[in-house]
Coordinates of C-alpha atoms and ligand atoms in Angstrom, one line a residue:
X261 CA -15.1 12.5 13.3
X262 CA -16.4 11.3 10.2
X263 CA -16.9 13.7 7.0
X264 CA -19.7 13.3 4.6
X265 CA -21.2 15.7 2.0
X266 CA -18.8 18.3 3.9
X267 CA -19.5 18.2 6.8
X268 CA -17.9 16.5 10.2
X269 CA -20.4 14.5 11.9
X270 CA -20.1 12.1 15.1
X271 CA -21.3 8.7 14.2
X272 CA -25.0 8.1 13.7
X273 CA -25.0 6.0 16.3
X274 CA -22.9 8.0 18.9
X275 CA -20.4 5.2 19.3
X276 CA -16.3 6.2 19.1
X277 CA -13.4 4.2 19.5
X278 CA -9.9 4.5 20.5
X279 CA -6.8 5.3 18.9
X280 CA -3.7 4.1 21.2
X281 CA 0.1 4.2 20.5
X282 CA 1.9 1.3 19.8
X283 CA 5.2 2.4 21.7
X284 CA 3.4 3.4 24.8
X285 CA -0.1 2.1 25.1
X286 CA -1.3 5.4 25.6
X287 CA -4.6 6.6 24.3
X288 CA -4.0 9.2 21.6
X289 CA -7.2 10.1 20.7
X290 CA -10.9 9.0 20.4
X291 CA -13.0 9.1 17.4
X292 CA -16.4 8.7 15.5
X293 CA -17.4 5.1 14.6
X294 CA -19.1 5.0 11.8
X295 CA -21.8 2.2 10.9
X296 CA -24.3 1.3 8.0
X297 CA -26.3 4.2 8.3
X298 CA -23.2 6.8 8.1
X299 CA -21.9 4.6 5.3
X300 CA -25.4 5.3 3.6
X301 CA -25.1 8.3 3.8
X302 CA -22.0 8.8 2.3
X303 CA -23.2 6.5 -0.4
X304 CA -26.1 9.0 -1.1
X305 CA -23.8 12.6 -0.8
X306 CA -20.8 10.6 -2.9
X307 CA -23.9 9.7 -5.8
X308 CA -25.1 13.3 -5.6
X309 CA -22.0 14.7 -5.9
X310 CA -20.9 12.6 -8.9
X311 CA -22.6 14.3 -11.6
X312 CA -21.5 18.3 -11.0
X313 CA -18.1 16.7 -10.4
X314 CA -17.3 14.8 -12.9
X315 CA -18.8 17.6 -15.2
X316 CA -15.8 19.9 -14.0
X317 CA -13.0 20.4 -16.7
X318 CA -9.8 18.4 -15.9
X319 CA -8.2 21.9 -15.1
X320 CA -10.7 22.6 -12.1
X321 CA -10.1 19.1 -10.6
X322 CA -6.5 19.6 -10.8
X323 CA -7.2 23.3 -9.0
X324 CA -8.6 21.4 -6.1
X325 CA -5.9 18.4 -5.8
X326 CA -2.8 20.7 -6.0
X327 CA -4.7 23.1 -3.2
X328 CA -4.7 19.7 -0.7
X329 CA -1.6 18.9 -1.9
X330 CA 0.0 22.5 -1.0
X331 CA -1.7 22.2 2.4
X332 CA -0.8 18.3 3.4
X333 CA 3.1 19.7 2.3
X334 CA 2.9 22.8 4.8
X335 CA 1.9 20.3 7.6
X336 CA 4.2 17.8 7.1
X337 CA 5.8 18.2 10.5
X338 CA 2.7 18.0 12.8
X339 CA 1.1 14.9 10.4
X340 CA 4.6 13.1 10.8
X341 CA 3.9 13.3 14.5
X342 CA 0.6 12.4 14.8
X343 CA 1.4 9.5 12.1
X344 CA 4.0 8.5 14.5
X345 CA 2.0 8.5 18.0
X346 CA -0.8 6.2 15.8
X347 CA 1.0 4.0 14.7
X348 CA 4.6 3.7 15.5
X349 CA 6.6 4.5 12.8
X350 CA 10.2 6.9 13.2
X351 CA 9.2 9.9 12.4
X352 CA 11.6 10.4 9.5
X353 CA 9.7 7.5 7.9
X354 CA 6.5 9.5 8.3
X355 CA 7.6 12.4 6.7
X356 CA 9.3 10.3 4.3
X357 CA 5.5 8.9 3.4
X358 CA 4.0 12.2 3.9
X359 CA 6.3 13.2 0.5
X360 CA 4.9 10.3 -1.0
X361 CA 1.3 10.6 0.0
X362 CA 1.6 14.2 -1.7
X363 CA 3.8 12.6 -4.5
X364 CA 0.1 10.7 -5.4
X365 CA -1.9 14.3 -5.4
X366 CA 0.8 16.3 -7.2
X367 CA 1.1 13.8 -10.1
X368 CA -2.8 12.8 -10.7
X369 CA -3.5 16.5 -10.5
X370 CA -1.7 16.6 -13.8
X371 CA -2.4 13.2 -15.3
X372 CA -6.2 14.1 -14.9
X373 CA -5.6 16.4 -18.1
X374 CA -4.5 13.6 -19.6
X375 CA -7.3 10.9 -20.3
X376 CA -7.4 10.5 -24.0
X377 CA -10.4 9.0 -26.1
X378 CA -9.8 7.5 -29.6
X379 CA -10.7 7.4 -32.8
X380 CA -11.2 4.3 -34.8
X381 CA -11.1 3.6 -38.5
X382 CA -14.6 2.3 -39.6
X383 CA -15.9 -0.5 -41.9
X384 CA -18.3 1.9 -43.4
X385 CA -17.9 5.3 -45.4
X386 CA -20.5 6.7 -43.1
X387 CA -19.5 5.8 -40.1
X388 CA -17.7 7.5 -37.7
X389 CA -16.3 5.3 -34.6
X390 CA -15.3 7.0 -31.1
X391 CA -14.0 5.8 -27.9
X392 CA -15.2 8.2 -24.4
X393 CA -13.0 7.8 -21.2
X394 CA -15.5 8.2 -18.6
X395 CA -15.2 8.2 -14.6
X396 CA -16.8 4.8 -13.2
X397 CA -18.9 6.6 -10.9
X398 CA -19.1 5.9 -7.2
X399 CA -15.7 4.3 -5.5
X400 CA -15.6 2.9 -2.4
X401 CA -12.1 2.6 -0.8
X402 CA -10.4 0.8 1.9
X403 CA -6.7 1.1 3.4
X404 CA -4.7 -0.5 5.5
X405 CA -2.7 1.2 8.9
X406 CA 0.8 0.9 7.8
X407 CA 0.7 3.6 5.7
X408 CA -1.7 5.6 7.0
X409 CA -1.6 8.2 4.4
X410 CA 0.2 7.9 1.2
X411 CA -2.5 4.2 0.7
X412 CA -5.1 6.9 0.6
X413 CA -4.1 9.3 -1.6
X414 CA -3.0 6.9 -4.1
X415 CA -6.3 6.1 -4.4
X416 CA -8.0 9.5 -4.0
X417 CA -5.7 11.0 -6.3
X418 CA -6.9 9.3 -8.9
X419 CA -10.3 8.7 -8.1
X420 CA -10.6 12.3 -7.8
X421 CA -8.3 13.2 -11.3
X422 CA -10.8 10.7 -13.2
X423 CA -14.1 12.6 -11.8
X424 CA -15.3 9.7 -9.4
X425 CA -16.1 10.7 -6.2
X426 CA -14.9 8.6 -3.0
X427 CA -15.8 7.5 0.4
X428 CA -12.9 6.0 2.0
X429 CA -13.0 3.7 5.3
X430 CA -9.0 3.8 6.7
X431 CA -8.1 1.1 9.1
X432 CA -9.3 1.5 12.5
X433 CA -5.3 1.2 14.3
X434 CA -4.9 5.2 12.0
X435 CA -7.9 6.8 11.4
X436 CA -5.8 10.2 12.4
X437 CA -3.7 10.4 9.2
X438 CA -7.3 10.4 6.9
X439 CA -9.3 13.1 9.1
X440 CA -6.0 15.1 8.3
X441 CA -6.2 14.1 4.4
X442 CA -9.7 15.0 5.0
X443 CA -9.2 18.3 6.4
X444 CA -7.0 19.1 3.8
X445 CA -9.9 18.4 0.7
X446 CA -12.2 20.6 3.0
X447 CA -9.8 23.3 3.5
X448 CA -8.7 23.3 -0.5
X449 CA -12.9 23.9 -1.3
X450 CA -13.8 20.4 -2.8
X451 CA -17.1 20.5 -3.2
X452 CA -19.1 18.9 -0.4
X453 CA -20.2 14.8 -1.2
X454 CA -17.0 14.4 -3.6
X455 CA -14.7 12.8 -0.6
X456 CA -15.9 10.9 2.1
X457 CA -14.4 9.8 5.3
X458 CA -16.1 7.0 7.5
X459 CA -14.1 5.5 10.0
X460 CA -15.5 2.4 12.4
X461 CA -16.6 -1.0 11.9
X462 CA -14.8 -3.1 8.9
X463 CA -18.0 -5.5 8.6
X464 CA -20.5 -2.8 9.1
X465 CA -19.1 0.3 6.8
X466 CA -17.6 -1.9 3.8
X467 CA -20.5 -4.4 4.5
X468 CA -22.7 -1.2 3.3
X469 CA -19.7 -0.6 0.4
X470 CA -20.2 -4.1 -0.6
X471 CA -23.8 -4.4 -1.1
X472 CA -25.1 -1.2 -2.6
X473 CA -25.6 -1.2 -6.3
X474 CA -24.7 2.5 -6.5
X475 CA -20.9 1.7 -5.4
X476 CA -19.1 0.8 -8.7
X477 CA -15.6 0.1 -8.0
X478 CA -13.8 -1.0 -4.9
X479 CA -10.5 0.0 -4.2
X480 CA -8.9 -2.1 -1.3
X481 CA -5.3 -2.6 0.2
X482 CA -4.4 -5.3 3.0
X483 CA -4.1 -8.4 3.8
X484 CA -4.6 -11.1 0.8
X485 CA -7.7 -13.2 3.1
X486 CA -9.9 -9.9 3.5
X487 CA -9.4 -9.2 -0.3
X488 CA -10.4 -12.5 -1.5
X489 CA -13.8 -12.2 0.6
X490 CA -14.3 -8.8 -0.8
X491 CA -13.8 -10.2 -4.4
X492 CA -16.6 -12.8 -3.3
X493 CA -19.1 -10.4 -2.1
X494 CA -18.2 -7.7 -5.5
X495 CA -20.0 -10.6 -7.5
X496 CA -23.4 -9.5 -6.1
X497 CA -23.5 -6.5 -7.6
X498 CA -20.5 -7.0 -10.5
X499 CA -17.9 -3.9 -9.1
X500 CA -15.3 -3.4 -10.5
X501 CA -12.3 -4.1 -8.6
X502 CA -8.7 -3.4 -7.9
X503 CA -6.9 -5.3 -4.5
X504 CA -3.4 -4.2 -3.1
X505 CA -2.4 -7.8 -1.1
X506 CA -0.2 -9.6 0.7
X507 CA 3.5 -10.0 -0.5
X508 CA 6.5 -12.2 0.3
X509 CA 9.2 -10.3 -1.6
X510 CA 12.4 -12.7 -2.3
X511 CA 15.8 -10.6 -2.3
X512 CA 18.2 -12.7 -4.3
X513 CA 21.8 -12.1 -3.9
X514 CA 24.3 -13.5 -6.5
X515 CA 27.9 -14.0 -6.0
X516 CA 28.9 -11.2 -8.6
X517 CA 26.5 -8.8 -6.1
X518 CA 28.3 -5.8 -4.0
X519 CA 27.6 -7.7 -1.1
X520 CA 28.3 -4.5 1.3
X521 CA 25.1 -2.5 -0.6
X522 CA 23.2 -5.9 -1.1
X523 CA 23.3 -6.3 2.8
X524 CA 22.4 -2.5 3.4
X525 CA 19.3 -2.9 0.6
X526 CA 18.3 -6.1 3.0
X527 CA 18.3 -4.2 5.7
X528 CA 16.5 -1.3 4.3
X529 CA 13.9 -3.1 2.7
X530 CA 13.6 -5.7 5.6
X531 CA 13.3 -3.2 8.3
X532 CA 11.5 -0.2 7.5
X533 CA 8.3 0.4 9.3
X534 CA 9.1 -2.4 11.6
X535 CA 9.0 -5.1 8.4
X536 CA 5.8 -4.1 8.4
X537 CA 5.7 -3.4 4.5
X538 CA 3.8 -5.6 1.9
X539 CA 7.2 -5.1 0.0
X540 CA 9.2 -6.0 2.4
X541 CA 11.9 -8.4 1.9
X542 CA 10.1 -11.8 3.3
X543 CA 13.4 -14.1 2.4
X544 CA 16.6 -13.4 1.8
X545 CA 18.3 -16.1 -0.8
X546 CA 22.1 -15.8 -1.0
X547 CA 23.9 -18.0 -3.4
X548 CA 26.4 -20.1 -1.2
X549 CA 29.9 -19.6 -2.0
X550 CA 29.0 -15.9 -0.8
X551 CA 26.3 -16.6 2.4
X552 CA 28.9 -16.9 5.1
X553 CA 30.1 -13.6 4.2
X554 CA 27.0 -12.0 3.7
X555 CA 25.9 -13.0 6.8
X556 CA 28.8 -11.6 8.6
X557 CA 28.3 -8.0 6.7
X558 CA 24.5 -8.2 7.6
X559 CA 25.1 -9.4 11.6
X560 CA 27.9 -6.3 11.8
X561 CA 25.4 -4.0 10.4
X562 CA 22.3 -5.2 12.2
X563 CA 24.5 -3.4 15.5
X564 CA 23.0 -0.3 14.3
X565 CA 19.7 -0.5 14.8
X566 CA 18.3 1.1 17.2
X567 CA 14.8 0.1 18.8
X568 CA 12.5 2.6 20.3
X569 CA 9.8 5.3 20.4
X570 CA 9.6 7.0 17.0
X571 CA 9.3 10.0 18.1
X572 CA 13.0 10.1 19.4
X573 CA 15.9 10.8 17.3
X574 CA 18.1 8.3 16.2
X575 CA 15.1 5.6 16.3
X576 CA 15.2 3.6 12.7
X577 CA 13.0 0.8 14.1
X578 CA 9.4 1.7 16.1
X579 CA 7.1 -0.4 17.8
X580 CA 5.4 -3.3 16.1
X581 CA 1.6 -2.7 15.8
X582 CA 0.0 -4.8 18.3
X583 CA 0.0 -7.9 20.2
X584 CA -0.9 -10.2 17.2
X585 CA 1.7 -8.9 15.1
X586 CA 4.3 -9.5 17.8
X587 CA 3.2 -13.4 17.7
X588 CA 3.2 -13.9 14.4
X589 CA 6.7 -12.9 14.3
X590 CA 7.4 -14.9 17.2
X591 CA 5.9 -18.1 16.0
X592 CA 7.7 -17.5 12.4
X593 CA 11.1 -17.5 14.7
X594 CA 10.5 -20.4 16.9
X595 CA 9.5 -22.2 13.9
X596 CA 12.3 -21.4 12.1
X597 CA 14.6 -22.2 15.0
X598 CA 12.7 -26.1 16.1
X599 CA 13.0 -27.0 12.3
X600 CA 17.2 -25.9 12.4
X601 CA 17.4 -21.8 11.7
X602 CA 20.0 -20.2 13.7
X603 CA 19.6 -16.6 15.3
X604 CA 21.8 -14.1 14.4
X605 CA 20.6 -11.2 16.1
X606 CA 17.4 -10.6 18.4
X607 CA 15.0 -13.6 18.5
X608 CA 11.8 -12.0 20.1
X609 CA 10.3 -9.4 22.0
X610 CA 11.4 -6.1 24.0
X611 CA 9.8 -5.6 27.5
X612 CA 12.1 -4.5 30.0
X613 CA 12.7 -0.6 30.8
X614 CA 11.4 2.1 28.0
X615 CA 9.9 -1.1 26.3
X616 CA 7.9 -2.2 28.7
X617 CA 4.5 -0.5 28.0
X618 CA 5.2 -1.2 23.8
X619 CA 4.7 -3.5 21.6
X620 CA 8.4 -3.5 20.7
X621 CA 10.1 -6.3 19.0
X622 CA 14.0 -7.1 18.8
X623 CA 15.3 -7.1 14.7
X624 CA 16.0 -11.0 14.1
X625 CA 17.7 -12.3 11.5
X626 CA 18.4 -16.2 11.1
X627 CA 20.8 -18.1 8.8
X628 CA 19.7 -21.7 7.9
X629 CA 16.6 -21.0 6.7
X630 CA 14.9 -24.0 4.6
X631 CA 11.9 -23.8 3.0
X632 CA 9.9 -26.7 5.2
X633 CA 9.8 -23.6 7.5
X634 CA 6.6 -21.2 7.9
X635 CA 8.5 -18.2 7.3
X636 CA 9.0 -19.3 3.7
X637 CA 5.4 -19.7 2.5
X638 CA 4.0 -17.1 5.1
X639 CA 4.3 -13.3 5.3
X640 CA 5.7 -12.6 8.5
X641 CA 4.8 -8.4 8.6
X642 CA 7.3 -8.3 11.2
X643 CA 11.1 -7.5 11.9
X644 CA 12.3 -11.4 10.8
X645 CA 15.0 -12.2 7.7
X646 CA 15.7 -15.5 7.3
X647 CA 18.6 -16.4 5.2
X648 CA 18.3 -18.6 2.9
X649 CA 21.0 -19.9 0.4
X650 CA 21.2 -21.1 -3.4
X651 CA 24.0 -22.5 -6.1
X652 CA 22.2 -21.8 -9.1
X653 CA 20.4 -18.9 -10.6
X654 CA 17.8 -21.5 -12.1
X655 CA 17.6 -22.5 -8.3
X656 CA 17.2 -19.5 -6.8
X657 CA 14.0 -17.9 -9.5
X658 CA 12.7 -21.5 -8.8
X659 CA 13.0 -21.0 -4.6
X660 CA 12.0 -16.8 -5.4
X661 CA 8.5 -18.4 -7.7
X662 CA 7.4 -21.0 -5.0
X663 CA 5.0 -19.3 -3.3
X664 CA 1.4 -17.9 -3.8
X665 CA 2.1 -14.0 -3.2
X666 CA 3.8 -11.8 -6.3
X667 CA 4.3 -8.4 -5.4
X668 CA 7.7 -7.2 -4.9
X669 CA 11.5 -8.8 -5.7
X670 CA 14.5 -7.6 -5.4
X671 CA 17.8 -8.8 -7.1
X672 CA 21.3 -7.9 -6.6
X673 CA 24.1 -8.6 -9.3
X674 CA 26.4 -6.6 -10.8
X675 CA 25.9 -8.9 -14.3
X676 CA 24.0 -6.7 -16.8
X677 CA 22.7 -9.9 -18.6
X678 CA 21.4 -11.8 -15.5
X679 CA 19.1 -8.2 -14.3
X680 CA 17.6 -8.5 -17.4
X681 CA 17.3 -12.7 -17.1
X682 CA 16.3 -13.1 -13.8
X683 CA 14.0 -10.0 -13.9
X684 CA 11.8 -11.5 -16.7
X685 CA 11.6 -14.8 -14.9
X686 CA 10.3 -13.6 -11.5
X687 CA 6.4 -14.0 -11.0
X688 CA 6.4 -10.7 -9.6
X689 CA 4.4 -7.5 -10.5
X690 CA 7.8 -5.1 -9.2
X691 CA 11.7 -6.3 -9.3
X692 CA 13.8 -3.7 -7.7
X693 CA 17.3 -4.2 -9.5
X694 CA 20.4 -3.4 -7.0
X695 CA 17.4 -1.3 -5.9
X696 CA 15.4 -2.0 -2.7
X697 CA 12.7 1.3 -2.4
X698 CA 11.5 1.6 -5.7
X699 CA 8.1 2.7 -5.1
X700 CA 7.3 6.1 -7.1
X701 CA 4.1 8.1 -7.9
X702 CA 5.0 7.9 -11.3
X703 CA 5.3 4.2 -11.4
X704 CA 3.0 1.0 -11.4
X705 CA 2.6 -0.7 -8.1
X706 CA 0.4 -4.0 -7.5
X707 CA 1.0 -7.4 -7.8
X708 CA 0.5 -10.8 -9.8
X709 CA -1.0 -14.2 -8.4
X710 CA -2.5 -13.5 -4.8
X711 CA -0.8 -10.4 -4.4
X712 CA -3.8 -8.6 -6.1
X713 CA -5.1 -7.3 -9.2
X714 CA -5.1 -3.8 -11.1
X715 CA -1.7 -1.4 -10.5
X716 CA -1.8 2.0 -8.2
X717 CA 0.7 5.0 -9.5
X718 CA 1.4 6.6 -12.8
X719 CA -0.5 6.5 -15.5
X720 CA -1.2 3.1 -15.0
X721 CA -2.9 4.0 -12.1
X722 CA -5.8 5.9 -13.2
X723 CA -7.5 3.1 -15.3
X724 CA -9.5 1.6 -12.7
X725 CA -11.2 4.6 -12.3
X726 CA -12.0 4.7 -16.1
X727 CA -14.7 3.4 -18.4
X728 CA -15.1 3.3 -21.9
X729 CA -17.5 3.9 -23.8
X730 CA -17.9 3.4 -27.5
X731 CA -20.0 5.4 -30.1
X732 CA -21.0 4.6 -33.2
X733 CA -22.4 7.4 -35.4
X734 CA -23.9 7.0 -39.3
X735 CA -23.4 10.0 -40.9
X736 CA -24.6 11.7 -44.5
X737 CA -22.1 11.4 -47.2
Ligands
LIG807 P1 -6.4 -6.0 6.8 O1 -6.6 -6.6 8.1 O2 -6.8 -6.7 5.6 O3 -7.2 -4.5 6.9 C1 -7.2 -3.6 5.8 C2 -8.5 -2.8 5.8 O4 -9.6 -3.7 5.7 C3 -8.7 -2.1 7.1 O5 -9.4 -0.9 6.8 C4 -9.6 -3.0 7.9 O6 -10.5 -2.4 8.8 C5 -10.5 -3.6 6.8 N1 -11.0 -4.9 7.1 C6 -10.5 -5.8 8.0 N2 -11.3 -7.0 8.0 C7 -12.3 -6.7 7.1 C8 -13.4 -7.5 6.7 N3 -13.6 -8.7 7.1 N4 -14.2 -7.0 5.7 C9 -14.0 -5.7 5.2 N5 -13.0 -5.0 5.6 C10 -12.1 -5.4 6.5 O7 -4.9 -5.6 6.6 P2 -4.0 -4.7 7.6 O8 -3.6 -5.6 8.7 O9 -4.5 -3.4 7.9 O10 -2.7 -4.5 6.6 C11 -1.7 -5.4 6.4 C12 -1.8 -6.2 5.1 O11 -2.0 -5.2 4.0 C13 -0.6 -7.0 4.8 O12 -1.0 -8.2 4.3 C14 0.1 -6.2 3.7 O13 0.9 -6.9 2.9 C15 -1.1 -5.6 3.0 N6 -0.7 -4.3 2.3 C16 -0.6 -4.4 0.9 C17 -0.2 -3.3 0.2 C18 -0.2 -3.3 -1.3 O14 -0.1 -2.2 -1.9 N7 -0.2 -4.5 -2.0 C19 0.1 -2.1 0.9 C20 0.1 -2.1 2.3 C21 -0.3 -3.2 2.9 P3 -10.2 -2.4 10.4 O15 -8.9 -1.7 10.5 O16 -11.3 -1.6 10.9 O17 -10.1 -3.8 10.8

């Protein structure tokens, strides 16, 4: 179903599409596919809406956000399911993003009361000099499927908090998770045209995004090539912008490093949600005189995975998304391997028995890894970690820097001196310290080089939702 000015609506067209889980191929459900006329008219409802809300007091937006908040919390349990069965990930995982997803509404709720104007000194006696916050208007936001609900809230939230109001298209693998975020708005009373849902076809909804005039920010999260065309096609009619991108996060390991908790961070960060994270650890650089051994401790620890349905217990790594993503992992490995990796553990796909009908793929990691190999300039999105190895720590925030992407990082030392050295050096917009989950509500996430622009979370977070405006007023002395 899609939801515009309030109200849930099949498509215009009457098409629908299917929603099928990853670990079984089964379908899961079937839902509205919106086109350019729905997204029109979730243009018109979200430009209606904008003046009455964005004319609220901070306090009554904050009413609303809490109240979805409250509700998304009391169904945790059947959205972690559901989040599950769409797209694959343990169950744990989804309620672990759930918390997040809320995490986004609980703390823009407040930071909405919180958008400050200033006053400026003039060069005149009689002139008085002011600066407005004001919402940007209408935002048009996009999201990706591996997490289905905490990449919309982050930019609801916000949107929301700053009095913009929103139409959101959510990737077409997990439309499930947004008709529940949707729900939720409905069910907490916000006013109907404020938040949008259309679901369907990428060129045809954000095509309509793209080119009207009355959209005047984009927020996006995915894969770096779709951003940079969606940049491109922003020029026409100057939008303001913020893109969420591809990332190839480097997890540096010096000698000094608890190498037992390093190896554990690797995993964590490598393997969650299948290594389908845009923070997830891409390569793994261990400086030498330590690699054998850290290689051991990972290999041991790698015997605890377990591969299956999400839904089970014990499960800590799901099914991969689709068929693609199980190839790209694939060629990364065989790559890897014809140019002289070697495979520590797994090495490719997962078909016989309860994996046969899923797109399940074995955790790999490879020592050897060399940068002539794709895995080091590509993100792999997949359940791959090369190991690579350094001697210097000018050699390994040279290896960390050469590449294109510049979201995450992640170092382990225990050396006070080098966090703060190494740290400052990486070209990367987040460096998790002996630290590999440091994503927060409260914090900026987003990336340098082509990675993205703007930062989501905190109060950071809330600025590309913001104009200013300046006035300039004479006054009688
Ligand atoms: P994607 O293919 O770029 O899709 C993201 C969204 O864009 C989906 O809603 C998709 O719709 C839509 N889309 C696809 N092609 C489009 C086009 N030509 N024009 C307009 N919209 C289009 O990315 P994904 O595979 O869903 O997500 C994986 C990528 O996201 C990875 O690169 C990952 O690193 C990145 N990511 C970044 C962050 C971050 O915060 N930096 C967070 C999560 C993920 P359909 O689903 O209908 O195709």
């Amino acid at each position: 179903m899609l939801y515009i000015n309030g109200e849930w609506r099949d498509a215009a067209s009457g098409k629908t599409f299917d929603v099928k889980n990853p670990a079984t191929g089964e379908v899961v459900a079937t839902v509205a596919k919106g086109s350019t006329a729905d997204t029109e008219a979730a243009i018109e409802a979200a430009q209606a809406a904008f003046g009455p809300w964005s004319r609220l007091t901070a306090k009554e937006r904050y009413t609303y956000l809490k109240k979805t908040a409250d509700i998304l919390r009391a169904r945790t349990e059947e959205i972690a399911e559901l989040i599950t069965r769409e797209m694959g990930k343990p169950v744990a995982e989804a309620r672990g993003e759930i918390g997040l997803a809320i995490d986004y509404l609980d703390w823009y709720a407040e930071e909405g009361k919180r958008i400050y104007g200033d006053t400026i000194p003039a060069s005149a006696p009689n002139k008085r000099l002011l600066v407005l916050r004001q919402p940007v208007g209408v935002v048009g936001a996009i999201t990706p499927w591996n997490f289905p609900i905490a990449m919309i809230t982050r930019k609801l939230a916000p949107a929301l908090a700053a009095g913009c109001t929103i139409l959101l298209k959510a990737a077409s693998a997990t439309p499930l998770a947004a008709i529940e975020v949707f729900k939720a708005l409905h069910e907490a009373g916000v006013p109907k045209g404020v938040a949008n849902l259309v679901n369907g076809s990428a060129s045809e909804v954000v095509g309509a995004m793209m080119a009207s005039p009355v959209v005047r920010k984009i927020t996006f999260t995915g894969s770096t090539e779709v951003g940079k065309e969606l940049v491109r096609q922003s020029a026409d009619t100057m939008k303001k912008v913020s893109m969420e991108l591809g990332g190839h996060a480097p997890f540096l390991v010096f000698e000094d490093a608890d190498l037992d908790k390093a190896a554990d961070g690797a995993i964590a960060s490598k393997f969650r949600n299948a290594g389908q994270t845009c923070v997830c650890t891409n390569r793994i650089y261990v400086q030498k005189s330590v690699a054998e051994r850290f290689s051991a401790i990972m290999a041991e620890k790698m015997k605890s995975m377990v591969v299956g349905n999400g839904l089970e217990s014990g499960v800590n790594v799901g099914p991969m998304i689709d068929e693609g993503a199980m190839a790209k992992a694939q060629e990364h490995i065989d790559d890897a391997v014809a140019k002289g990796a070697t495979i520590l553990c797994g090495g490719g796909r997962l078909t016989e028995g309860a994996f046969a009908n899923g797109n399940f793929f074995a955790p790999t990691v490879l020592s050897g890894a060399t940068h002539e190999m794709k895995i080091s300039y590509e993100e792999t999105f997949g359940p791959v970690a090369p190991i690579f190895t350094f001697e210097t720590e000018a050699e390994a925030i040279q290896l960390a820097n050469a590449t294109v992407f510049g979201l995450a990082s992640y170092i382990f030392t225990k050396d006070g001196s080098r966090m703060f050295r190494v740290a400052e050096q990486l070209d990367y917009g987040i460096v998790g310290i002996n630290d590999a989950m440091p994503t927060v509500a409260q914090a900026p996430f987003g990336g340098v080089k082509e990675s993205g622009v703007g930062r989501e979370g905190g109060k950071y977070g809330i600025e590309d939702y913001l104009d200013y405006k300046f006035l300039s007023l004479q006054i009688e002395l």
